[in-house]
Amino acid sequence: MAHLRDDSRGQLLLVAGLALALVFIGLALVVNSAIFTENLASRGETAGSSGALAARAATEANAGTAIEQANHYNPSAPVDAFNRSLRNVSTQTEALSATSGTLSNVTYAGHRNGKRVSGAIDRTNNSYTVADSVERVSGANGTRGLVFNASDLPGESTPLVVKVNDTTATGDRNSWRAQIWETTSDVHVKTFRNGTSASENRTERCSVPSSTANRIEVTAGLVNGQPCDALRRNDSGANFWFGNGAGDEYDVHFKNTNYTTGDFEMVVYSGGGPSILLTTLSDDAIYDAEVQFVYDGPDVWYNTSVRVAPGEPDA
């Protein structure tokens, strides 16, 4: 076995050190190159995704309008009408996107049945039940599109009341209630959310400038087009969306209707077999629908299913 002298050992260590240094430099270049490439890819993807997300939002809005029109104008065959409208939406979307070098389309993927209840507010009956045993949709609500179009609202002493309560509860326990009234210049909403004990009870208010034709979108959380904390989450995060805390199966009631002039409409999920008590005002409808959206752009390819339920509470 050969013996190395001190100077040979030093040369060997120097050579080994230089070799390791070259290896580390090479590794650093590879890692930096990968990070740089990944950053460029993510930047390109982010830039491309903004167009895809904007197109998806527009598609969801257009599909929502198609559902509303199908339910309103074609109650005997709302699904057929919705599919026809959806094909028009897809054709228009493709035509518009093609001008920017992208291809996109939307197709029907399914729906859940509902009942659309609409008509004049009954001034001859001070208190009545609109629907019994409405079941929630998994992960969402079971009622959407509850809107009052009122030319005349009562005062604070006798407000219009919308009450949603757990089917198995009594009194105001496990209920959500909204009081709606008008003063000379404003529409006011006061919401009560009751739990199983007093410590769970919450109250919220909002006021919005009134109109000659007030539009209260109860489930969408809007009054005359403006957000209302009493019908959605307030600044502290407390949830006041329609029916919050009323259980998985609930009833919907109107009170003090003899002081209100106008009409209303709403759509409830019918898969659970709710009892719609105002049968003369009830039609078959689409509760919600699922559409498949595909976007093929220069920077991103996006394929996703989109649930469409216009006017549903964000509970």
PDB file of C-alpha atoms in Angstrom:
ATOM      1  CA  MET A   1       0.000   0.000   0.000  1.00  0.00           C
ATOM      2  CA  ALA A   2       1.467   3.354  -1.039  1.00  0.00           C
ATOM      3  CA  HIS A   3       2.024   6.036   1.589  1.00  0.00           C
ATOM      4  CA  LEU A   4       1.189   9.646   0.702  1.00  0.00           C
ATOM      5  CA  ARG A   5       3.386  12.461   1.811  1.00  0.00           C
ATOM      6  CA  ASP A   6       1.937  15.517   3.521  1.00  0.00           C
ATOM      7  CA  ASP A   7       2.092  17.638   0.335  1.00  0.00           C
ATOM      8  CA  SER A   8       0.361  14.865  -1.675  1.00  0.00           C
ATOM      9  CA  ARG A   9      -2.385  14.674   0.908  1.00  0.00           C
ATOM     10  CA  GLY A  10      -2.880  18.431   0.669  1.00  0.00           C
ATOM     11  CA  GLN A  11      -3.123  18.311  -3.119  1.00  0.00           C
ATOM     12  CA  LEU A  12      -5.637  15.483  -2.908  1.00  0.00           C
ATOM     13  CA  LEU A  13      -7.796  17.403  -0.423  1.00  0.00           C
ATOM     14  CA  LEU A  14      -7.641  20.510  -2.628  1.00  0.00           C
ATOM     15  CA  VAL A  15      -8.707  18.580  -5.714  1.00  0.00           C
ATOM     16  CA  ALA A  16     -11.543  16.909  -3.783  1.00  0.00           C
ATOM     17  CA  GLY A  17     -12.675  20.272  -2.427  1.00  0.00           C
ATOM     18  CA  LEU A  18     -12.698  21.808  -5.931  1.00  0.00           C
ATOM     19  CA  ALA A  19     -14.712  18.842  -7.225  1.00  0.00           C
ATOM     20  CA  LEU A  20     -17.288  19.205  -4.450  1.00  0.00           C
ATOM     21  CA  ALA A  21     -17.508  22.937  -5.109  1.00  0.00           C
ATOM     22  CA  LEU A  22     -18.200  22.285  -8.796  1.00  0.00           C
ATOM     23  CA  VAL A  23     -20.903  19.753  -7.850  1.00  0.00           C
ATOM     24  CA  PHE A  24     -22.596  22.234  -5.489  1.00  0.00           C
ATOM     25  CA  ILE A  25     -22.439  24.995  -8.100  1.00  0.00           C
ATOM     26  CA  GLY A  26     -24.023  22.662 -10.645  1.00  0.00           C
ATOM     27  CA  LEU A  27     -26.776  21.700  -8.219  1.00  0.00           C
ATOM     28  CA  ALA A  28     -27.447  25.335  -7.421  1.00  0.00           C
ATOM     29  CA  LEU A  29     -27.789  26.169 -11.117  1.00  0.00           C
ATOM     30  CA  VAL A  30     -30.211  23.288 -11.633  1.00  0.00           C
ATOM     31  CA  VAL A  31     -32.333  24.263  -8.603  1.00  0.00           C
ATOM     32  CA  ASN A  32     -32.367  27.958  -9.530  1.00  0.00           C
ATOM     33  CA  SER A  33     -33.284  27.078 -13.102  1.00  0.00           C
ATOM     34  CA  ALA A  34     -36.179  24.934 -11.869  1.00  0.00           C
ATOM     35  CA  ILE A  35     -37.405  27.679  -9.529  1.00  0.00           C
ATOM     36  CA  PHE A  36     -37.150  30.260 -12.316  1.00  0.00           C
ATOM     37  CA  THR A  37     -39.030  28.018 -14.740  1.00  0.00           C
ATOM     38  CA  GLU A  38     -41.732  27.327 -12.123  1.00  0.00           C
ATOM     39  CA  ASN A  39     -42.131  31.046 -11.416  1.00  0.00           C
ATOM     40  CA  LEU A  40     -42.548  31.792 -15.104  1.00  0.00           C
ATOM     41  CA  ALA A  41     -45.074  28.986 -15.438  1.00  0.00           C
ATOM     42  CA  SER A  42     -47.082  30.174 -12.444  1.00  0.00           C
ATOM     43  CA  ARG A  43     -47.048  33.755 -13.711  1.00  0.00           C
ATOM     44  CA  GLY A  44     -48.318  32.657 -17.093  1.00  0.00           C
ATOM     45  CA  GLU A  45     -50.981  30.473 -15.503  1.00  0.00           C
ATOM     46  CA  THR A  46     -52.158  33.320 -13.242  1.00  0.00           C
ATOM     47  CA  ALA A  47     -52.353  35.701 -16.173  1.00  0.00           C
ATOM     48  CA  GLY A  48     -54.320  33.192 -18.232  1.00  0.00           C
ATOM     49  CA  SER A  49     -56.615  32.143 -15.396  1.00  0.00           C
ATOM     50  CA  SER A  50     -58.062  35.628 -14.964  1.00  0.00           C
ATOM     51  CA  GLY A  51     -59.712  35.360 -18.371  1.00  0.00           C
ATOM     52  CA  ALA A  52     -60.982  31.868 -17.607  1.00  0.00           C
ATOM     53  CA  LEU A  53     -62.457  32.919 -14.253  1.00  0.00           C
ATOM     54  CA  ALA A  54     -64.098  35.972 -15.806  1.00  0.00           C
ATOM     55  CA  ALA A  55     -65.641  33.796 -18.511  1.00  0.00           C
ATOM     56  CA  ARG A  56     -66.832  31.313 -15.879  1.00  0.00           C
ATOM     57  CA  ALA A  57     -68.498  34.109 -13.850  1.00  0.00           C
ATOM     58  CA  ALA A  58     -70.245  35.426 -16.959  1.00  0.00           C
ATOM     59  CA  THR A  59     -71.386  31.917 -17.859  1.00  0.00           C
ATOM     60  CA  GLU A  60     -72.765  31.327 -14.357  1.00  0.00           C
ATOM     61  CA  ALA A  61     -74.688  34.619 -14.482  1.00  0.00           C
ATOM     62  CA  ASN A  62     -76.108  33.840 -17.927  1.00  0.00           C
ATOM     63  CA  ALA A  63     -77.060  30.309 -16.888  1.00  0.00           C
ATOM     64  CA  GLY A  64     -78.771  31.724 -13.804  1.00  0.00           C
ATOM     65  CA  THR A  65     -80.825  34.061 -15.986  1.00  0.00           C
ATOM     66  CA  ALA A  66     -81.703  31.111 -18.213  1.00  0.00           C
ATOM     67  CA  ILE A  67     -83.004  29.171 -15.186  1.00  0.00           C
ATOM     68  CA  GLU A  68     -85.128  32.087 -14.016  1.00  0.00           C
ATOM     69  CA  GLN A  69     -86.622  32.636 -17.468  1.00  0.00           C
ATOM     70  CA  ALA A  70     -87.298  28.923 -17.968  1.00  0.00           C
ATOM     71  CA  ASN A  71     -89.092  28.713 -14.611  1.00  0.00           C
ATOM     72  CA  HIS A  72     -91.091  31.880 -15.242  1.00  0.00           C
ATOM     73  CA  TYR A  73     -92.107  31.452 -18.871  1.00  0.00           C
ATOM     74  CA  ASN A  74     -92.109  27.651 -19.314  1.00  0.00           C
ATOM     75  CA  PRO A  75     -93.465  26.083 -16.105  1.00  0.00           C
ATOM     76  CA  SER A  76     -94.755  23.036 -18.023  1.00  0.00           C
ATOM     77  CA  ALA A  77     -91.280  22.125 -19.323  1.00  0.00           C
ATOM     78  CA  PRO A  78     -88.619  24.242 -17.593  1.00  0.00           C
ATOM     79  CA  VAL A  79     -85.739  21.807 -18.243  1.00  0.00           C
ATOM     80  CA  ASP A  80     -86.309  21.810 -22.008  1.00  0.00           C
ATOM     81  CA  ALA A  81     -86.483  25.591 -22.013  1.00  0.00           C
ATOM     82  CA  PHE A  82     -83.332  25.841 -19.921  1.00  0.00           C
ATOM     83  CA  ASN A  83     -81.427  23.563 -22.321  1.00  0.00           C
ATOM     84  CA  ARG A  84     -82.464  25.676 -25.288  1.00  0.00           C
ATOM     85  CA  SER A  85     -81.306  28.842 -23.541  1.00  0.00           C
ATOM     86  CA  LEU A  86     -78.086  27.170 -22.435  1.00  0.00           C
ATOM     87  CA  ARG A  87     -77.255  26.249 -26.029  1.00  0.00           C
ATOM     88  CA  ASN A  88     -77.696  29.909 -26.953  1.00  0.00           C
ATOM     89  CA  VAL A  89     -75.446  30.918 -24.052  1.00  0.00           C
ATOM     90  CA  SER A  90     -72.792  28.459 -25.238  1.00  0.00           C
ATOM     91  CA  THR A  91     -72.994  29.696 -28.835  1.00  0.00           C
ATOM     92  CA  GLN A  92     -72.658  33.330 -27.777  1.00  0.00           C
ATOM     93  CA  THR A  93     -69.812  32.506 -25.389  1.00  0.00           C
ATOM     94  CA  GLU A  94     -67.932  30.655 -28.118  1.00  0.00           C
ATOM     95  CA  ALA A  95     -68.406  33.526 -30.580  1.00  0.00           C
ATOM     96  CA  LEU A  96     -67.168  36.143 -28.115  1.00  0.00           C
ATOM     97  CA  SER A  97     -64.211  34.097 -26.880  1.00  0.00           C
ATOM     98  CA  ALA A  98     -63.047  33.224 -30.398  1.00  0.00           C
ATOM     99  CA  THR A  99     -62.281  36.900 -31.076  1.00  0.00           C
ATOM    100  CA  SER A 100     -59.655  36.814 -28.307  1.00  0.00           C
ATOM    101  CA  GLY A 101     -58.032  33.573 -29.425  1.00  0.00           C
ATOM    102  CA  THR A 102     -59.810  31.325 -26.923  1.00  0.00           C
ATOM    103  CA  LEU A 103     -62.436  28.631 -27.165  1.00  0.00           C
ATOM    104  CA  SER A 104     -65.064  28.059 -24.497  1.00  0.00           C
ATOM    105  CA  ASN A 105     -68.405  26.355 -24.219  1.00  0.00           C
ATOM    106  CA  VAL A 106     -70.988  25.357 -21.632  1.00  0.00           C
ATOM    107  CA  THR A 107     -73.176  22.245 -21.579  1.00  0.00           C
ATOM    108  CA  TYR A 108     -75.987  20.928 -19.374  1.00  0.00           C
ATOM    109  CA  ALA A 109     -74.851  18.367 -16.773  1.00  0.00           C
ATOM    110  CA  GLY A 110     -77.926  17.938 -14.549  1.00  0.00           C
ATOM    111  CA  HIS A 111     -80.454  19.661 -12.316  1.00  0.00           C
ATOM    112  CA  ARG A 112     -82.583  19.281  -9.177  1.00  0.00           C
ATOM    113  CA  ASN A 113     -86.336  19.772  -9.229  1.00  0.00           C
ATOM    114  CA  GLY A 114     -88.096  22.546  -7.384  1.00  0.00           C
ATOM    115  CA  LYS A 115     -91.384  24.350  -6.992  1.00  0.00           C
ATOM    116  CA  ARG A 116     -91.803  27.996  -7.914  1.00  0.00           C
ATOM    117  CA  VAL A 117     -94.337  29.772  -5.710  1.00  0.00           C
ATOM    118  CA  SER A 118     -95.429  33.230  -6.835  1.00  0.00           C
ATOM    119  CA  GLY A 119     -98.341  35.607  -6.821  1.00  0.00           C
ATOM    120  CA  ALA A 120     -99.902  38.568  -5.055  1.00  0.00           C
ATOM    121  CA  ILE A 121     -99.369  38.963  -1.327  1.00  0.00           C
ATOM    122  CA  ASP A 122    -102.582  37.846   0.360  1.00  0.00           C
ATOM    123  CA  ARG A 123    -103.973  40.931   2.122  1.00  0.00           C
ATOM    124  CA  THR A 124    -107.060  39.045   3.290  1.00  0.00           C
ATOM    125  CA  ASN A 125    -105.061  36.651   5.452  1.00  0.00           C
ATOM    126  CA  ASN A 126    -102.917  38.209   8.141  1.00  0.00           C
ATOM    127  CA  SER A 127    -100.774  35.126   8.745  1.00  0.00           C
ATOM    128  CA  TYR A 128    -100.273  32.026   6.638  1.00  0.00           C
ATOM    129  CA  THR A 129     -97.807  29.259   5.861  1.00  0.00           C
ATOM    130  CA  VAL A 130     -96.289  29.230   2.387  1.00  0.00           C
ATOM    131  CA  ALA A 131     -94.415  25.918   2.537  1.00  0.00           C
ATOM    132  CA  ASP A 132     -94.050  23.064   5.040  1.00  0.00           C
ATOM    133  CA  SER A 133     -91.119  20.668   5.458  1.00  0.00           C
ATOM    134  CA  VAL A 134     -88.660  22.246   3.024  1.00  0.00           C
ATOM    135  CA  GLU A 135     -85.442  20.223   3.030  1.00  0.00           C
ATOM    136  CA  ARG A 136     -82.068  21.828   2.554  1.00  0.00           C
ATOM    137  CA  VAL A 137     -79.917  20.925  -0.411  1.00  0.00           C
ATOM    138  CA  SER A 138     -76.687  19.236   0.659  1.00  0.00           C
ATOM    139  CA  GLY A 139     -74.153  21.949   1.443  1.00  0.00           C
ATOM    140  CA  ALA A 140     -76.588  24.772   0.656  1.00  0.00           C
ATOM    141  CA  ASN A 141     -80.126  26.023   1.282  1.00  0.00           C
ATOM    142  CA  GLY A 142     -83.473  24.638   0.175  1.00  0.00           C
ATOM    143  CA  THR A 143     -85.013  28.001  -0.729  1.00  0.00           C
ATOM    144  CA  ARG A 144     -83.811  30.598  -3.188  1.00  0.00           C
ATOM    145  CA  GLY A 145     -85.106  33.602  -5.071  1.00  0.00           C
ATOM    146  CA  LEU A 146     -87.472  34.823  -2.324  1.00  0.00           C
ATOM    147  CA  VAL A 147     -88.314  38.326  -3.500  1.00  0.00           C
ATOM    148  CA  PHE A 148     -90.988  40.840  -2.468  1.00  0.00           C
ATOM    149  CA  ASN A 149     -91.950  43.569  -4.930  1.00  0.00           C
ATOM    150  CA  ALA A 150     -93.937  45.914  -2.724  1.00  0.00           C
ATOM    151  CA  SER A 151     -95.588  49.184  -3.669  1.00  0.00           C
ATOM    152  CA  ASP A 152     -96.746  49.621  -0.076  1.00  0.00           C
ATOM    153  CA  LEU A 153     -95.042  48.340   3.092  1.00  0.00           C
ATOM    154  CA  PRO A 154     -96.409  48.612   6.662  1.00  0.00           C
ATOM    155  CA  GLY A 155     -95.006  50.721   9.487  1.00  0.00           C
ATOM    156  CA  GLU A 156     -92.797  49.546  12.335  1.00  0.00           C
ATOM    157  CA  SER A 157     -95.681  48.610  14.620  1.00  0.00           C
ATOM    158  CA  THR A 158     -97.048  46.005  12.184  1.00  0.00           C
ATOM    159  CA  PRO A 159     -94.079  44.932  10.004  1.00  0.00           C
ATOM    160  CA  LEU A 160     -94.223  42.298   7.301  1.00  0.00           C
ATOM    161  CA  VAL A 161     -92.673  39.169   8.837  1.00  0.00           C
ATOM    162  CA  VAL A 162     -90.962  36.246   7.141  1.00  0.00           C
ATOM    163  CA  LYS A 163     -90.492  33.387   9.578  1.00  0.00           C
ATOM    164  CA  VAL A 164     -88.464  30.236   8.960  1.00  0.00           C
ATOM    165  CA  ASN A 165     -88.565  27.657  11.736  1.00  0.00           C
ATOM    166  CA  ASP A 166     -87.387  24.112  12.301  1.00  0.00           C
ATOM    167  CA  THR A 167     -90.288  21.814  11.453  1.00  0.00           C
ATOM    168  CA  THR A 168     -89.939  19.994  14.782  1.00  0.00           C
ATOM    169  CA  ALA A 169     -89.489  23.129  16.938  1.00  0.00           C
ATOM    170  CA  THR A 170     -92.149  25.116  18.789  1.00  0.00           C
ATOM    171  CA  GLY A 171     -92.490  28.856  19.246  1.00  0.00           C
ATOM    172  CA  ASP A 172     -89.476  30.854  18.118  1.00  0.00           C
ATOM    173  CA  ARG A 173     -86.935  28.174  19.055  1.00  0.00           C
ATOM    174  CA  ASN A 174     -84.600  27.261  16.179  1.00  0.00           C
ATOM    175  CA  SER A 175     -86.054  29.961  13.953  1.00  0.00           C
ATOM    176  CA  TRP A 176     -85.022  32.817  11.681  1.00  0.00           C
ATOM    177  CA  ARG A 177     -87.331  35.839  11.410  1.00  0.00           C
ATOM    178  CA  ALA A 178     -87.115  39.013   9.342  1.00  0.00           C
ATOM    179  CA  GLN A 179     -89.293  42.057  10.050  1.00  0.00           C
ATOM    180  CA  ILE A 180     -89.664  44.481   7.119  1.00  0.00           C
ATOM    181  CA  TRP A 181     -91.221  47.945   7.306  1.00  0.00           C
ATOM    182  CA  GLU A 182     -90.993  51.401   5.756  1.00  0.00           C
ATOM    183  CA  THR A 183     -90.693  54.936   7.058  1.00  0.00           C
ATOM    184  CA  THR A 184     -90.975  58.139   5.030  1.00  0.00           C
ATOM    185  CA  SER A 185     -87.556  57.670   3.460  1.00  0.00           C
ATOM    186  CA  ASP A 186     -86.185  54.205   4.256  1.00  0.00           C
ATOM    187  CA  VAL A 187     -86.924  50.505   4.176  1.00  0.00           C
ATOM    188  CA  HIS A 188     -85.891  48.808   7.417  1.00  0.00           C
ATOM    189  CA  VAL A 189     -85.113  45.154   8.100  1.00  0.00           C
ATOM    190  CA  LYS A 190     -84.649  43.635  11.543  1.00  0.00           C
ATOM    191  CA  THR A 191     -83.642  40.000  11.762  1.00  0.00           C
ATOM    192  CA  PHE A 192     -83.869  37.627  14.711  1.00  0.00           C
ATOM    193  CA  ARG A 193     -81.943  34.368  14.780  1.00  0.00           C
ATOM    194  CA  ASN A 194     -83.037  32.156  17.664  1.00  0.00           C
ATOM    195  CA  GLY A 195     -81.253  29.023  18.825  1.00  0.00           C
ATOM    196  CA  THR A 196     -82.185  26.394  21.363  1.00  0.00           C
ATOM    197  CA  SER A 197     -81.206  28.699  24.263  1.00  0.00           C
ATOM    198  CA  ALA A 198     -81.257  32.447  24.929  1.00  0.00           C
ATOM    199  CA  SER A 199     -77.457  32.643  24.741  1.00  0.00           C
ATOM    200  CA  GLU A 200     -77.630  31.679  21.052  1.00  0.00           C
ATOM    201  CA  ASN A 201     -80.102  34.414  20.081  1.00  0.00           C
ATOM    202  CA  ARG A 202     -78.877  37.215  17.791  1.00  0.00           C
ATOM    203  CA  THR A 203     -80.421  40.363  16.262  1.00  0.00           C
ATOM    204  CA  GLU A 204     -79.320  42.528  13.332  1.00  0.00           C
ATOM    205  CA  ARG A 205     -80.737  45.615  11.552  1.00  0.00           C
ATOM    206  CA  CYS A 206     -80.261  47.478   8.307  1.00  0.00           C
ATOM    207  CA  SER A 207     -81.926  50.382   6.495  1.00  0.00           C
ATOM    208  CA  VAL A 208     -81.872  51.318   2.821  1.00  0.00           C
ATOM    209  CA  PRO A 209     -83.432  54.301   0.999  1.00  0.00           C
ATOM    210  CA  SER A 210     -86.966  53.443  -0.053  1.00  0.00           C
ATOM    211  CA  SER A 211     -88.433  53.483  -3.550  1.00  0.00           C
ATOM    212  CA  THR A 212     -91.854  53.761  -5.132  1.00  0.00           C
ATOM    213  CA  ALA A 213     -91.447  50.053  -5.934  1.00  0.00           C
ATOM    214  CA  ASN A 214     -89.411  48.449  -3.170  1.00  0.00           C
ATOM    215  CA  ARG A 215     -87.666  45.197  -4.048  1.00  0.00           C
ATOM    216  CA  ILE A 216     -86.609  43.074  -1.082  1.00  0.00           C
ATOM    217  CA  GLU A 217     -84.504  40.110  -2.212  1.00  0.00           C
ATOM    218  CA  VAL A 218     -84.645  38.199   1.042  1.00  0.00           C
ATOM    219  CA  THR A 219     -82.562  35.151   0.150  1.00  0.00           C
ATOM    220  CA  ALA A 220     -80.037  37.181  -1.883  1.00  0.00           C
ATOM    221  CA  GLY A 221     -79.537  39.647   0.999  1.00  0.00           C
ATOM    222  CA  LEU A 222     -80.427  42.776  -0.990  1.00  0.00           C
ATOM    223  CA  VAL A 223     -82.872  45.635  -0.471  1.00  0.00           C
ATOM    224  CA  ASN A 224     -83.445  47.857  -3.497  1.00  0.00           C
ATOM    225  CA  GLY A 225     -80.211  46.490  -4.940  1.00  0.00           C
ATOM    226  CA  GLN A 226     -78.088  47.279  -1.874  1.00  0.00           C
ATOM    227  CA  PRO A 227     -76.539  44.752   0.550  1.00  0.00           C
ATOM    228  CA  CYS A 228     -78.327  44.437   3.888  1.00  0.00           C
ATOM    229  CA  ASP A 229     -76.428  43.061   6.906  1.00  0.00           C
ATOM    230  CA  ALA A 230     -79.693  41.868   8.441  1.00  0.00           C
ATOM    231  CA  LEU A 231     -80.064  39.460   5.505  1.00  0.00           C
ATOM    232  CA  ARG A 232     -76.444  38.261   5.246  1.00  0.00           C
ATOM    233  CA  ARG A 233     -73.282  38.216   7.383  1.00  0.00           C
ATOM    234  CA  ASN A 234     -72.679  41.362   9.431  1.00  0.00           C
ATOM    235  CA  ASP A 235     -69.323  43.069   9.972  1.00  0.00           C
ATOM    236  CA  SER A 236     -68.510  40.839  12.951  1.00  0.00           C
ATOM    237  CA  GLY A 237     -69.146  37.693  10.897  1.00  0.00           C
ATOM    238  CA  ALA A 238     -72.470  36.661  12.479  1.00  0.00           C
ATOM    239  CA  ASN A 239     -74.592  34.747   9.957  1.00  0.00           C
ATOM    240  CA  PHE A 240     -78.056  36.192   9.243  1.00  0.00           C
ATOM    241  CA  TRP A 241     -78.661  34.630   5.836  1.00  0.00           C
ATOM    242  CA  PHE A 242     -82.182  33.350   5.227  1.00  0.00           C
ATOM    243  CA  GLY A 243     -83.093  30.385   7.433  1.00  0.00           C
ATOM    244  CA  ASN A 244     -79.806  30.228   9.298  1.00  0.00           C
ATOM    245  CA  GLY A 245     -80.217  28.104  12.430  1.00  0.00           C
ATOM    246  CA  ALA A 246     -83.657  26.784  11.443  1.00  0.00           C
ATOM    247  CA  GLY A 247     -82.545  23.180  10.965  1.00  0.00           C
ATOM    248  CA  ASP A 248     -82.266  20.876   7.972  1.00  0.00           C
ATOM    249  CA  GLU A 249     -86.050  20.776   7.484  1.00  0.00           C
ATOM    250  CA  TYR A 250     -88.068  23.934   7.965  1.00  0.00           C
ATOM    251  CA  ASP A 251     -91.359  25.746   7.353  1.00  0.00           C
ATOM    252  CA  VAL A 252     -91.801  29.178   5.750  1.00  0.00           C
ATOM    253  CA  HIS A 253     -94.482  31.584   7.019  1.00  0.00           C
ATOM    254  CA  PHE A 254     -95.616  35.137   6.174  1.00  0.00           C
ATOM    255  CA  LYS A 255     -97.223  37.398   8.798  1.00  0.00           C
ATOM    256  CA  ASN A 256     -98.864  40.859   8.804  1.00  0.00           C
ATOM    257  CA  THR A 257     -99.509  40.532   5.093  1.00  0.00           C
ATOM    258  CA  ASN A 258    -102.769  42.481   5.305  1.00  0.00           C
ATOM    259  CA  TYR A 259    -100.675  45.661   5.603  1.00  0.00           C
ATOM    260  CA  THR A 260     -98.553  44.968   2.502  1.00  0.00           C
ATOM    261  CA  THR A 261     -99.363  45.559  -1.172  1.00  0.00           C
ATOM    262  CA  GLY A 262     -97.367  43.776  -3.855  1.00  0.00           C
ATOM    263  CA  ASP A 263     -96.302  40.331  -5.002  1.00  0.00           C
ATOM    264  CA  PHE A 264     -93.712  37.733  -4.143  1.00  0.00           C
ATOM    265  CA  GLU A 265     -91.952  34.729  -5.605  1.00  0.00           C
ATOM    266  CA  MET A 266     -89.665  31.976  -4.350  1.00  0.00           C
ATOM    267  CA  VAL A 267     -88.304  28.592  -5.413  1.00  0.00           C
ATOM    268  CA  VAL A 268     -88.018  25.659  -2.998  1.00  0.00           C
ATOM    269  CA  TYR A 269     -86.248  22.354  -3.455  1.00  0.00           C
ATOM    270  CA  SER A 270     -88.878  19.672  -4.035  1.00  0.00           C
ATOM    271  CA  GLY A 271     -86.693  16.565  -3.745  1.00  0.00           C
ATOM    272  CA  GLY A 272     -87.660  16.142  -0.110  1.00  0.00           C
ATOM    273  CA  GLY A 273     -91.372  16.398  -0.837  1.00  0.00           C
ATOM    274  CA  PRO A 274     -92.333  19.742   0.753  1.00  0.00           C
ATOM    275  CA  SER A 275     -95.961  20.701   1.176  1.00  0.00           C
ATOM    276  CA  ILE A 276     -96.687  23.835  -0.851  1.00  0.00           C
ATOM    277  CA  LEU A 277     -99.840  25.175   0.728  1.00  0.00           C
ATOM    278  CA  LEU A 278    -100.524  27.827  -1.887  1.00  0.00           C
ATOM    279  CA  THR A 279    -101.168  25.221  -4.585  1.00  0.00           C
ATOM    280  CA  THR A 280    -102.802  27.634  -7.016  1.00  0.00           C
ATOM    281  CA  LEU A 281     -99.570  29.647  -7.086  1.00  0.00           C
ATOM    282  CA  SER A 282     -97.176  26.725  -7.468  1.00  0.00           C
ATOM    283  CA  ASP A 283     -95.457  25.473 -10.637  1.00  0.00           C
ATOM    284  CA  ASP A 284     -92.769  22.901 -11.393  1.00  0.00           C
ATOM    285  CA  ALA A 285     -89.359  24.502 -11.619  1.00  0.00           C
ATOM    286  CA  ILE A 286     -85.619  23.946 -11.678  1.00  0.00           C
ATOM    287  CA  TYR A 287     -84.198  24.458  -8.199  1.00  0.00           C
ATOM    288  CA  ASP A 288     -80.557  24.389  -9.258  1.00  0.00           C
ATOM    289  CA  ALA A 289     -78.540  23.116 -12.197  1.00  0.00           C
ATOM    290  CA  GLU A 290     -75.038  21.892 -12.904  1.00  0.00           C
ATOM    291  CA  VAL A 291     -73.291  22.948 -16.101  1.00  0.00           C
ATOM    292  CA  GLN A 292     -69.936  21.883 -17.519  1.00  0.00           C
ATOM    293  CA  PHE A 293     -67.715  24.803 -18.459  1.00  0.00           C
ATOM    294  CA  VAL A 294     -64.624  24.438 -20.670  1.00  0.00           C
ATOM    295  CA  TYR A 295     -62.192  27.251 -21.443  1.00  0.00           C
ATOM    296  CA  ASP A 296     -59.254  26.716 -23.810  1.00  0.00           C
ATOM    297  CA  GLY A 297     -56.997  29.771 -23.994  1.00  0.00           C
ATOM    298  CA  PRO A 298     -53.414  30.510 -25.060  1.00  0.00           C
ATOM    299  CA  ASP A 299     -52.147  30.267 -21.464  1.00  0.00           C
ATOM    300  CA  VAL A 300     -54.565  27.952 -19.670  1.00  0.00           C
ATOM    301  CA  TRP A 301     -57.009  25.118 -20.202  1.00  0.00           C
ATOM    302  CA  TYR A 302     -59.855  25.079 -17.680  1.00  0.00           C
ATOM    303  CA  ASN A 303     -62.560  22.415 -17.350  1.00  0.00           C
ATOM    304  CA  THR A 304     -64.940  22.465 -14.383  1.00  0.00           C
ATOM    305  CA  SER A 305     -68.533  21.857 -13.313  1.00  0.00           C
ATOM    306  CA  VAL A 306     -70.464  24.890 -12.069  1.00  0.00           C
ATOM    307  CA  ARG A 307     -73.513  24.794  -9.784  1.00  0.00           C
ATOM    308  CA  VAL A 308     -76.059  27.486 -10.637  1.00  0.00           C
ATOM    309  CA  ALA A 309     -78.702  28.533  -8.075  1.00  0.00           C
ATOM    310  CA  PRO A 310     -79.648  32.196  -8.583  1.00  0.00           C
ATOM    311  CA  GLY A 311     -80.793  34.002  -5.455  1.00  0.00           C
ATOM    312  CA  GLU A 312     -79.755  31.268  -3.016  1.00  0.00           C
ATOM    313  CA  PRO A 313     -78.559  32.360   0.446  1.00  0.00           C
ATOM    314  CA  ASP A 314     -74.837  32.117   1.045  1.00  0.00           C
ATOM    315  CA  ALA A 315     -75.547  30.369   4.357  1.00  0.00           C
TER     316      ALA A 315
END
